[in-house]
Coordinates of C-alpha atoms in Angstrom, one line a residue:
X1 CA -58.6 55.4 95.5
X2 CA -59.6 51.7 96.0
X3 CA -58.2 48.6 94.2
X4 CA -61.2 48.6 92.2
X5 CA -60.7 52.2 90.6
X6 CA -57.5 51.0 89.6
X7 CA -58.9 47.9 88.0
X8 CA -61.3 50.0 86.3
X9 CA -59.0 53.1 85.3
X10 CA -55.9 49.8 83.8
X11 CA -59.3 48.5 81.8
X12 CA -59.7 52.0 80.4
X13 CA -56.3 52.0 79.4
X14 CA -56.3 48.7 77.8
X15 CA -59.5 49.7 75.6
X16 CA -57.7 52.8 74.5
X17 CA -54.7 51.0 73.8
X18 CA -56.6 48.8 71.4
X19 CA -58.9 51.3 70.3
X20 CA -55.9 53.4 68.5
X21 CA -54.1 50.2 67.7
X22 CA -57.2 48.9 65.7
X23 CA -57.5 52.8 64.7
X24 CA -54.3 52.4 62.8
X25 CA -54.4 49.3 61.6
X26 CA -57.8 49.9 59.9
X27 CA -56.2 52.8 59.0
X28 CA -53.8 51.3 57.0
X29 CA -56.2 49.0 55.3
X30 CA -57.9 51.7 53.9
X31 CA -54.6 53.2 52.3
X32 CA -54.2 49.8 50.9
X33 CA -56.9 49.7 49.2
X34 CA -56.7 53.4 47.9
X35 CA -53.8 52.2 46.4
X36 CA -55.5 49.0 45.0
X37 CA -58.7 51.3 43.2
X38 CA -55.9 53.3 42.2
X39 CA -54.2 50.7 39.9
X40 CA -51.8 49.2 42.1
X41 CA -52.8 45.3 42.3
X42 CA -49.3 44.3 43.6
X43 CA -50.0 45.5 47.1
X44 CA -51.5 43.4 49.9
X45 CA -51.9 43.7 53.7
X46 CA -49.2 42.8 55.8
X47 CA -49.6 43.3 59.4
X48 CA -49.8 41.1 62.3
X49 CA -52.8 41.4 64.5
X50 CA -54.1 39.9 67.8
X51 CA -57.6 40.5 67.2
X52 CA -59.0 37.4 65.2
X53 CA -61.3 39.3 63.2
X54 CA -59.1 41.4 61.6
X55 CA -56.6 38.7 60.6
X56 CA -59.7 37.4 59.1
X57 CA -60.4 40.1 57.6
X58 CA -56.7 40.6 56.2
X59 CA -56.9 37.6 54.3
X60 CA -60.3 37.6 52.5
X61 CA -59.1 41.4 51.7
X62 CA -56.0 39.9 50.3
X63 CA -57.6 37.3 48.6
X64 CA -59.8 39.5 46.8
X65 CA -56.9 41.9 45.7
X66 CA -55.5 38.9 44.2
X67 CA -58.9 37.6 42.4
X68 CA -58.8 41.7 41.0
X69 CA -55.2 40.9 39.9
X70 CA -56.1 37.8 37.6
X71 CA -58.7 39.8 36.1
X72 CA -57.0 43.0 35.5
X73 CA -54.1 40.1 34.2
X74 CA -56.7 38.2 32.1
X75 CA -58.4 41.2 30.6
X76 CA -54.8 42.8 29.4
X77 CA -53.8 39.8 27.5
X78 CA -57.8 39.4 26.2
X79 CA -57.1 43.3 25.0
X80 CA -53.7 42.3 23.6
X81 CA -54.9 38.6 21.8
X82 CA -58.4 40.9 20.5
X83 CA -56.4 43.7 19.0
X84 CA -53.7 41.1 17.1
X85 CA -57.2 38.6 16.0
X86 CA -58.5 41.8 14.7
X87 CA -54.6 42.8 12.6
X88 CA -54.2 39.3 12.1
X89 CA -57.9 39.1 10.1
X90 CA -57.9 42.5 8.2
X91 CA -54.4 41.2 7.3
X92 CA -55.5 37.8 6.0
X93 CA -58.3 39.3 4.4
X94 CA -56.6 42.6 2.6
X95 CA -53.9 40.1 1.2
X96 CA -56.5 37.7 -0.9
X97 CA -58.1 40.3 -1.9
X98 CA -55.4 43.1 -3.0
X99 CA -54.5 40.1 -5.3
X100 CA -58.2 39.7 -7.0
X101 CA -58.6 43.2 -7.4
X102 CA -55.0 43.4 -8.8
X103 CA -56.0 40.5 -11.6
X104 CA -59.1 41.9 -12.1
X105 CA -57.8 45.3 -13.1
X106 CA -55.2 43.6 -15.5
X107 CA -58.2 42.1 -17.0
X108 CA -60.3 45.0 -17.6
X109 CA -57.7 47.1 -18.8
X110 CA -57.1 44.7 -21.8
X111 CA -60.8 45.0 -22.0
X112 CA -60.6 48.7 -22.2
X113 CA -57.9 49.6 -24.3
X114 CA -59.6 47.1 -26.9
X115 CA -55.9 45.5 -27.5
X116 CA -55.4 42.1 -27.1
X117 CA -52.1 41.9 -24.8
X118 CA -53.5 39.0 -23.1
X119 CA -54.3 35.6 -24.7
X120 CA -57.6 33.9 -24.0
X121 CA -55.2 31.3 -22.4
X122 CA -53.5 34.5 -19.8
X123 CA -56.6 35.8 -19.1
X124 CA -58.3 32.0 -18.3
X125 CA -55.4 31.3 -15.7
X126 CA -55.9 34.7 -14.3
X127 CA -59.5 33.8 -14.0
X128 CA -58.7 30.7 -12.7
X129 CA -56.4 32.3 -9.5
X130 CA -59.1 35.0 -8.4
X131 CA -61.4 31.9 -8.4
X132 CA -59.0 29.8 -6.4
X133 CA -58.5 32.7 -4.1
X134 CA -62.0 33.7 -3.6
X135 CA -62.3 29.9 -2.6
X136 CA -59.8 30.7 0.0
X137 CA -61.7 33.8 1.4
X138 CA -64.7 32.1 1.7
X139 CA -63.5 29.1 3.4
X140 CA -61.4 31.7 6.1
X141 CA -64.8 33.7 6.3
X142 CA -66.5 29.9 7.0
X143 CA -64.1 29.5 9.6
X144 CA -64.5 33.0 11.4
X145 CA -68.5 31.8 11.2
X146 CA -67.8 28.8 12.8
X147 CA -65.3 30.0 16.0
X148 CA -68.3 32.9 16.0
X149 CA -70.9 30.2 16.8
X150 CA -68.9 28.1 18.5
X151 CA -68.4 31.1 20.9
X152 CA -72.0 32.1 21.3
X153 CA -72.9 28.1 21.9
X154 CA -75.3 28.4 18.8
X155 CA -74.4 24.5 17.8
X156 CA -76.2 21.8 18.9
X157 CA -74.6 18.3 18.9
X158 CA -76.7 15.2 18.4
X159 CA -75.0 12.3 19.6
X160 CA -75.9 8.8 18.4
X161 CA -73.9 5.7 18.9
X162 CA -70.8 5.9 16.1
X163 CA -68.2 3.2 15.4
X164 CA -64.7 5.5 15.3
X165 CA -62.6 3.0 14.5
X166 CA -64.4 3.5 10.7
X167 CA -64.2 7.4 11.1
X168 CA -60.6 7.2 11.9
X169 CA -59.8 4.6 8.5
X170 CA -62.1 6.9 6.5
X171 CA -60.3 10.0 7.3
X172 CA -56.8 8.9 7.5
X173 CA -57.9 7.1 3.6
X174 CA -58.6 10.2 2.5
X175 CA -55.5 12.0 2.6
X176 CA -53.6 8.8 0.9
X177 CA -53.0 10.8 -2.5
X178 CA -51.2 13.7 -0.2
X179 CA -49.4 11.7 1.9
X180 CA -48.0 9.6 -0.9
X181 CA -47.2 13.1 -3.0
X182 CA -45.2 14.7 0.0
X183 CA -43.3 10.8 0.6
X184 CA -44.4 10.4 4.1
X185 CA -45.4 7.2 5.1
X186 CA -48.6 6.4 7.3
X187 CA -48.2 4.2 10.4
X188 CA -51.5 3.3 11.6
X189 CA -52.3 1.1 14.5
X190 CA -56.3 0.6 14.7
X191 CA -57.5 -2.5 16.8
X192 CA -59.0 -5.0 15.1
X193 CA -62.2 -4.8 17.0
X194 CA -64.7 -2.1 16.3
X195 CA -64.9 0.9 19.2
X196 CA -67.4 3.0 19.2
X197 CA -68.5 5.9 20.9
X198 CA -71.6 8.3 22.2
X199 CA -70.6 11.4 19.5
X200 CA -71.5 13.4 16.5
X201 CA -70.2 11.9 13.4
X202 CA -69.5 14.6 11.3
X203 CA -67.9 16.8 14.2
X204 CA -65.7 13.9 14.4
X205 CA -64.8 14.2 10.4
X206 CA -64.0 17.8 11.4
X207 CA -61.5 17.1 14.3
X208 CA -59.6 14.6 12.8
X209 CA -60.0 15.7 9.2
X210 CA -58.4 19.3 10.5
X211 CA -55.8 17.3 12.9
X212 CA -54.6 15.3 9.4
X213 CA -54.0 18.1 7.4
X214 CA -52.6 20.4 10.1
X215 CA -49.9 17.9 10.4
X216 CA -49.2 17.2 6.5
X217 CA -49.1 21.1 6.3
X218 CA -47.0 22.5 9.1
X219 CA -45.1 18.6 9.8
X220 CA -42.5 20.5 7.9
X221 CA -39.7 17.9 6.7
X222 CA -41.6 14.7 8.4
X223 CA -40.7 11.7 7.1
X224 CA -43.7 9.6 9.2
X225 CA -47.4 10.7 9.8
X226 CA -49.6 8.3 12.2
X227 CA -52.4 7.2 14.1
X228 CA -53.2 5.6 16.6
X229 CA -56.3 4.4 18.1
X230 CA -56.1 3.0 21.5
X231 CA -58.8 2.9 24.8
X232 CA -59.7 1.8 28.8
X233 CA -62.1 1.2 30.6
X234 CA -63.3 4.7 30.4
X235 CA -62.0 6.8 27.6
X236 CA -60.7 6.3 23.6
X237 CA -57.8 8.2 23.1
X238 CA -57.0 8.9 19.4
X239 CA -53.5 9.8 18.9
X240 CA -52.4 11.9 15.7
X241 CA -48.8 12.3 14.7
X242 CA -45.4 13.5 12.9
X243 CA -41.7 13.7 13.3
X244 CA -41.5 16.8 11.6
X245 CA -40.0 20.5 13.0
X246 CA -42.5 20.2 15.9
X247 CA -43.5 23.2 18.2
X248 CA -41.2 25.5 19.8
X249 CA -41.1 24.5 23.6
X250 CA -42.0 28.2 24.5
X251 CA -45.2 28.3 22.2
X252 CA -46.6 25.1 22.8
X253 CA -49.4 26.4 25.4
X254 CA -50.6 28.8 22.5
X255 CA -51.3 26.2 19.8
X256 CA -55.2 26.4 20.4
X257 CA -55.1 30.1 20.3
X258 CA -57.1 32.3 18.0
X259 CA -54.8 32.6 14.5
X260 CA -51.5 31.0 16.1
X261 CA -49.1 29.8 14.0
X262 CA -45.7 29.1 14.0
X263 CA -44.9 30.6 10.8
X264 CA -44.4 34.3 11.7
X265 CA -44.9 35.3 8.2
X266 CA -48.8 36.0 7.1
X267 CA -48.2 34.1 4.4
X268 CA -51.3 32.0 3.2
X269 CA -49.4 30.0 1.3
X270 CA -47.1 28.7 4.1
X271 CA -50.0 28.2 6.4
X272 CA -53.4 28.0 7.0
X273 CA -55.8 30.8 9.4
X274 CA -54.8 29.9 12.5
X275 CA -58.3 28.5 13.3
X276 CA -58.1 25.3 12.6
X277 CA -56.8 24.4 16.0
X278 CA -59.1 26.3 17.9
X279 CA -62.0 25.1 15.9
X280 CA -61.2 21.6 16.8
X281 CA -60.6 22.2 20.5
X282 CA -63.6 23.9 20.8
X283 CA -65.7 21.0 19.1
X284 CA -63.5 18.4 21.0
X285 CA -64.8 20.1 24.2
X286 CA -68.4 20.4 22.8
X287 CA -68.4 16.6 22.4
X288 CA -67.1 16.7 26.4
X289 CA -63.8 15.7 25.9
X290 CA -60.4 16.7 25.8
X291 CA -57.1 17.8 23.5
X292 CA -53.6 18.0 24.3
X293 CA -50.1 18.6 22.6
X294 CA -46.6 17.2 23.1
X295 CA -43.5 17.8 20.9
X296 CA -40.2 16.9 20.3
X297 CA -38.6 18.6 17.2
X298 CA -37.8 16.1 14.6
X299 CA -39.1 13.1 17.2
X300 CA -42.6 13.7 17.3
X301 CA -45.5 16.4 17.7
X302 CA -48.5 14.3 19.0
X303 CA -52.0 15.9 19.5
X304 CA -54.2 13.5 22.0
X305 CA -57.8 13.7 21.2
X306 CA -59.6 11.8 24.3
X307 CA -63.5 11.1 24.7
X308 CA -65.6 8.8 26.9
X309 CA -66.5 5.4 25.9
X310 CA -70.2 4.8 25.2

């Protein structure tokens, strides 16, 4: 046997060699990835190989794996956030209305049994509540409306030129009788010149009208409520605060969630929906800018509304 048979016979070999190798190692790709449609989103390919195009392969297997992760990740919490919207809402709903129906009935059974145990004046204040809270449900059902549209991009902004120094005086004016009944006092810092802005001016009303009374409502024991109205080159950045309780540290990435709150309790008369926030990101973002949050308990809870300059 010449030198070449042995040439030929060692590149045999070698091809073999790498045939089985590859053989295995695509092998054990595949029983990753049965494991992966199986469920198992924690696993990923870990092997070592001298053939480029299956290291190549490796990682854009490994990437997707991980892309499948976020999405499995992403669609669990969507699951667990829909199912406690949905408790949340048949909850804030049921509650209103349990109490109409309940001074409805004490109403009509006076009626019925044709005895007088109510006085006009009982039965007026009774009145009076269901009114108040069938106010209340229709404003929650408003707000479900407007996250519903808000969602579905069924709102259509016309921007004009708008002076927000005014919108910010106008608003922060008309919650003086509050903030003078709960003895907070205003600090508000406006330029002297007049800034104004490409936007929509009643979406405006809505952002800082909502960002006012969320902190007058939940600025539990706040002695200060401001605003302040500053700006670049580039942006206006309109600044609403309080030194009251603040945000817990660990739940300050879920203030703009659906029906958040930091009252645990359902209780309507502690707190609002839980939409308010999200409503105003979502129309913050409509008009192409930006929100944020920062708290210190009993220091201050700021929320940063920034948009560009016209």
């Amino acid at each position: 046997m010449n030198g070449l048979n042995y040439i030929f016979i060692v590149i045999i070999l070698i091809l073999i060699v790498i045939i089985v190798s590859s053989y295995k190692k695509l092998n054990y790709i595949g029983i990753i990835l049965d494991e992966v449609l199986d469920g198992n989103y924690n696993q990923r390919i870990r092997q070592q190989n001298h053939i480029k195009i299956l290291n190549i392969l490796n990682i854009k297997i490994n990437r997707l794996i991980e892309k499948l992760q976020k999405v499995n990740d992403d669609n669990k919490k969507s699951e667990q956030s829909r199912k406690k919207m949905i408790s949340n809402i048949s909850h804030d709903l049921r509650t209103p209305l349990t109490s109409m129906l309940g001074y409805l009935e004490l109403i009509l059974d006076d009626r019925n049994l044709q005895i007088n145990t109510l006085s006009e004046m009982k039965k007026e204040e009774y009145i009076r509540i269901i009114y108040n809270k069938g106010n209340n449900l229709y404003d929650l059902m408003e707000e479900f409306f407007q996250i519903s549209k808000l969602d579905s991009n069924d709102i259509r902004l016309e921007t004009r030129k708008v002076n927000i120094s005014e919108i910010v005086r106008e608003n922060i004016i008309s919650f003086f009788n509050e903030i003078q009944n709960l003895n907070i006092e205003p600090k508000i810092n406006i330029p002297e010149e007049d800034i104004y802005v490409l936007s929509n001016e009643k979406v405006l009303n809505r952002i800082f009208g909502n960002l006012i009374n969320n902190a007058l409502k939940h600025g539990t024991k706040a002695t200060i409520i401001g605003i302040n109205l500053r700006y670049d080159q580039k942006n206006i950045f309109i600044d609403i605060y309080d030194n009251g309780v603040g945000i817990p540290e660990n739940e300050i990435n879920y203030v703009f969630d659906r029906l958040y709150t930091v009252e645990k309790s359902r209780n309507l008369k502690v707190k609002g929906s839980g939409l308010g926030l999200t409503i105003v990101k979502k129309l913050v973002e409509a008009l192409g800018g930006e929100i944020s949050v920062y708290s210190v308990p009993f220091e201050k809870t700021v929320f940063t509304v920034t948009l560009t300059r016209s």
